[in-house]
């Protein structure tokens, strides 16, 4: 069975208070790293977060925030970096965030499909 087509939990109403339905949809596809972090935080309590993330992984979403994770070019990235050369401390923080993103994917049960999920280096 496809994860993207898995039946929804019947206890969750389709018209529930989903953050992606309450706020401006452009927030989940912003170019601003700060706005993407805000979108990620809004996904934290969403009842459909796991299904959303599983569907995005399966579809290899090219970009945006899906299930509380940032996708860029079909890969999960710990955070979106602004343009330009990153500072050394940012590179160290990115390494730590990459580990945390892998842990979140594993906790969601998506680590088995590692071939379809890749974390950007």
PDB file of C-alpha atoms in Angstrom:
ATOM      1  CA  UNK A   1       0.000   0.000   0.000  1.00  0.00           C
ATOM      2  CA  UNK A   2       1.244   3.443  -0.849  1.00  0.00           C
ATOM      3  CA  UNK A   3       1.951   5.693   2.135  1.00  0.00           C
ATOM      4  CA  UNK A   4       0.607   8.701   0.261  1.00  0.00           C
ATOM      5  CA  UNK A   5      -2.691   6.916  -0.314  1.00  0.00           C
ATOM      6  CA  UNK A   6      -2.981   5.421   3.182  1.00  0.00           C
ATOM      7  CA  UNK A   7      -6.380   6.027   4.749  1.00  0.00           C
ATOM      8  CA  UNK A   8      -6.579   8.960   7.102  1.00  0.00           C
ATOM      9  CA  UNK A   9      -7.204   8.455  10.783  1.00  0.00           C
ATOM     10  CA  UNK A  10     -10.990   8.584  11.083  1.00  0.00           C
ATOM     11  CA  UNK A  11     -10.703  10.560  14.321  1.00  0.00           C
ATOM     12  CA  UNK A  12      -9.222  13.476  12.368  1.00  0.00           C
ATOM     13  CA  UNK A  13     -11.716  15.544  10.457  1.00  0.00           C
ATOM     14  CA  UNK A  14     -10.652  16.598   6.975  1.00  0.00           C
ATOM     15  CA  UNK A  15     -11.614  20.177   7.721  1.00  0.00           C
ATOM     16  CA  UNK A  16      -9.697  20.147  11.007  1.00  0.00           C
ATOM     17  CA  UNK A  17      -7.699  23.122  12.195  1.00  0.00           C
ATOM     18  CA  UNK A  18      -4.653  22.290  10.092  1.00  0.00           C
ATOM     19  CA  UNK A  19      -1.962  24.992  10.172  1.00  0.00           C
ATOM     20  CA  UNK A  20      -1.450  24.801   6.401  1.00  0.00           C
ATOM     21  CA  UNK A  21      -5.145  25.585   5.961  1.00  0.00           C
ATOM     22  CA  UNK A  22      -5.298  28.349   8.589  1.00  0.00           C
ATOM     23  CA  UNK A  23      -2.246  30.376   7.537  1.00  0.00           C
ATOM     24  CA  UNK A  24      -1.017  31.738   4.209  1.00  0.00           C
ATOM     25  CA  UNK A  25       0.069  28.725   2.088  1.00  0.00           C
ATOM     26  CA  UNK A  26       3.009  30.742   0.730  1.00  0.00           C
ATOM     27  CA  UNK A  27       4.609  30.462   4.175  1.00  0.00           C
ATOM     28  CA  UNK A  28       5.331  26.756   3.491  1.00  0.00           C
ATOM     29  CA  UNK A  29       7.082  27.636   0.216  1.00  0.00           C
ATOM     30  CA  UNK A  30       8.930  30.789   1.231  1.00  0.00           C
ATOM     31  CA  UNK A  31      12.457  31.747   0.201  1.00  0.00           C
ATOM     32  CA  UNK A  32      13.087  33.169   3.662  1.00  0.00           C
ATOM     33  CA  UNK A  33      14.782  30.748   6.104  1.00  0.00           C
ATOM     34  CA  UNK A  34      12.994  32.433   9.036  1.00  0.00           C
ATOM     35  CA  UNK A  35       9.569  31.922   7.451  1.00  0.00           C
ATOM     36  CA  UNK A  36      10.340  28.265   6.710  1.00  0.00           C
ATOM     37  CA  UNK A  37      11.343  27.748  10.350  1.00  0.00           C
ATOM     38  CA  UNK A  38       8.020  29.290  11.368  1.00  0.00           C
ATOM     39  CA  UNK A  39       6.173  26.900   9.033  1.00  0.00           C
ATOM     40  CA  UNK A  40       8.095  23.947  10.504  1.00  0.00           C
ATOM     41  CA  UNK A  41       7.121  24.996  14.019  1.00  0.00           C
ATOM     42  CA  UNK A  42       3.451  25.321  13.024  1.00  0.00           C
ATOM     43  CA  UNK A  43       3.521  21.717  11.741  1.00  0.00           C
ATOM     44  CA  UNK A  44       4.613  20.424  15.149  1.00  0.00           C
ATOM     45  CA  UNK A  45       1.118  19.804  16.566  1.00  0.00           C
ATOM     46  CA  UNK A  46      -0.611  18.948  13.291  1.00  0.00           C
ATOM     47  CA  UNK A  47      -2.584  15.689  13.497  1.00  0.00           C
ATOM     48  CA  UNK A  48      -1.623  14.839   9.892  1.00  0.00           C
ATOM     49  CA  UNK A  49       2.107  15.581  10.239  1.00  0.00           C
ATOM     50  CA  UNK A  50       3.296  11.983   9.811  1.00  0.00           C
ATOM     51  CA  UNK A  51       1.033  11.321   6.809  1.00  0.00           C
ATOM     52  CA  UNK A  52       2.074  14.608   5.227  1.00  0.00           C
ATOM     53  CA  UNK A  53       5.770  13.796   5.665  1.00  0.00           C
ATOM     54  CA  UNK A  54       5.331  10.234   4.372  1.00  0.00           C
ATOM     55  CA  UNK A  55       3.537  11.493   1.269  1.00  0.00           C
ATOM     56  CA  UNK A  56       6.200  14.126   0.611  1.00  0.00           C
ATOM     57  CA  UNK A  57       8.979  11.533   0.946  1.00  0.00           C
ATOM     58  CA  UNK A  58       7.181   9.171  -1.399  1.00  0.00           C
ATOM     59  CA  UNK A  59       6.622  11.908  -3.989  1.00  0.00           C
ATOM     60  CA  UNK A  60      10.150  13.322  -3.521  1.00  0.00           C
ATOM     61  CA  UNK A  61       8.693  16.808  -3.164  1.00  0.00           C
ATOM     62  CA  UNK A  62      11.029  19.287  -4.861  1.00  0.00           C
ATOM     63  CA  UNK A  63      10.676  22.026  -2.245  1.00  0.00           C
ATOM     64  CA  UNK A  64       8.665  23.412   0.642  1.00  0.00           C
ATOM     65  CA  UNK A  65       7.813  22.408   4.195  1.00  0.00           C
ATOM     66  CA  UNK A  66       6.018  19.069   4.431  1.00  0.00           C
ATOM     67  CA  UNK A  67       5.257  17.312   7.707  1.00  0.00           C
ATOM     68  CA  UNK A  68       7.504  19.661   9.648  1.00  0.00           C
ATOM     69  CA  UNK A  69      10.588  19.085   7.462  1.00  0.00           C
ATOM     70  CA  UNK A  70      12.110  21.291   4.772  1.00  0.00           C
ATOM     71  CA  UNK A  71      12.503  19.732   1.322  1.00  0.00           C
ATOM     72  CA  UNK A  72      14.878  21.144  -1.252  1.00  0.00           C
ATOM     73  CA  UNK A  73      15.460  19.441  -4.604  1.00  0.00           C
ATOM     74  CA  UNK A  74      13.695  16.321  -3.329  1.00  0.00           C
ATOM     75  CA  UNK A  75      15.878  15.974  -0.220  1.00  0.00           C
ATOM     76  CA  UNK A  76      15.191  16.743   3.424  1.00  0.00           C
ATOM     77  CA  UNK A  77      17.400  19.591   4.620  1.00  0.00           C
ATOM     78  CA  UNK A  78      17.830  20.542   8.278  1.00  0.00           C
ATOM     79  CA  UNK A  79      17.433  24.231   7.508  1.00  0.00           C
ATOM     80  CA  UNK A  80      17.447  26.496   4.495  1.00  0.00           C
ATOM     81  CA  UNK A  81      20.583  28.546   4.286  1.00  0.00           C
ATOM     82  CA  UNK A  82      20.535  32.075   2.964  1.00  0.00           C
ATOM     83  CA  UNK A  83      22.498  32.865  -0.172  1.00  0.00           C
ATOM     84  CA  UNK A  84      26.239  33.277   0.055  1.00  0.00           C
ATOM     85  CA  UNK A  85      29.056  31.405   1.691  1.00  0.00           C
ATOM     86  CA  UNK A  86      28.140  29.857   5.057  1.00  0.00           C
ATOM     87  CA  UNK A  87      30.065  30.732   8.191  1.00  0.00           C
ATOM     88  CA  UNK A  88      32.073  27.980   9.889  1.00  0.00           C
ATOM     89  CA  UNK A  89      29.773  27.948  12.912  1.00  0.00           C
ATOM     90  CA  UNK A  90      26.793  27.573  10.571  1.00  0.00           C
ATOM     91  CA  UNK A  91      28.396  24.484   9.014  1.00  0.00           C
ATOM     92  CA  UNK A  92      28.825  22.921  12.469  1.00  0.00           C
ATOM     93  CA  UNK A  93      25.210  23.738  13.350  1.00  0.00           C
ATOM     94  CA  UNK A  94      24.045  22.248  10.043  1.00  0.00           C
ATOM     95  CA  UNK A  95      25.813  18.982  10.879  1.00  0.00           C
ATOM     96  CA  UNK A  96      23.985  18.828  14.218  1.00  0.00           C
ATOM     97  CA  UNK A  97      20.651  19.710  12.602  1.00  0.00           C
ATOM     98  CA  UNK A  98      21.205  16.992   9.980  1.00  0.00           C
ATOM     99  CA  UNK A  99      21.533  14.426  12.792  1.00  0.00           C
ATOM    100  CA  UNK A 100      18.335  15.746  14.394  1.00  0.00           C
ATOM    101  CA  UNK A 101      16.471  15.569  11.050  1.00  0.00           C
ATOM    102  CA  UNK A 102      17.584  11.950  10.599  1.00  0.00           C
ATOM    103  CA  UNK A 103      16.331  11.177  14.115  1.00  0.00           C
ATOM    104  CA  UNK A 104      12.934  12.757  13.354  1.00  0.00           C
ATOM    105  CA  UNK A 105      12.641  10.725  10.153  1.00  0.00           C
ATOM    106  CA  UNK A 106      13.540   7.551  12.054  1.00  0.00           C
ATOM    107  CA  UNK A 107      10.995   8.376  14.773  1.00  0.00           C
ATOM    108  CA  UNK A 108       8.351   8.818  12.077  1.00  0.00           C
ATOM    109  CA  UNK A 109       9.159   5.345  10.756  1.00  0.00           C
ATOM    110  CA  UNK A 110      10.524   6.678   7.486  1.00  0.00           C
ATOM    111  CA  UNK A 111      14.142   5.584   7.941  1.00  0.00           C
ATOM    112  CA  UNK A 112      13.424   2.196   6.304  1.00  0.00           C
ATOM    113  CA  UNK A 113      12.722   3.933   3.006  1.00  0.00           C
ATOM    114  CA  UNK A 114      16.204   5.440   3.078  1.00  0.00           C
ATOM    115  CA  UNK A 115      16.565   4.870  -0.662  1.00  0.00           C
ATOM    116  CA  UNK A 116      13.745   7.334  -1.316  1.00  0.00           C
ATOM    117  CA  UNK A 117      14.706   9.746   1.464  1.00  0.00           C
ATOM    118  CA  UNK A 118      17.992  11.474   1.203  1.00  0.00           C
ATOM    119  CA  UNK A 119      19.310  14.143   3.435  1.00  0.00           C
ATOM    120  CA  UNK A 120      21.173  16.919   1.696  1.00  0.00           C
ATOM    121  CA  UNK A 121      24.826  17.161   2.589  1.00  0.00           C
TER     122      UNK A 121
END
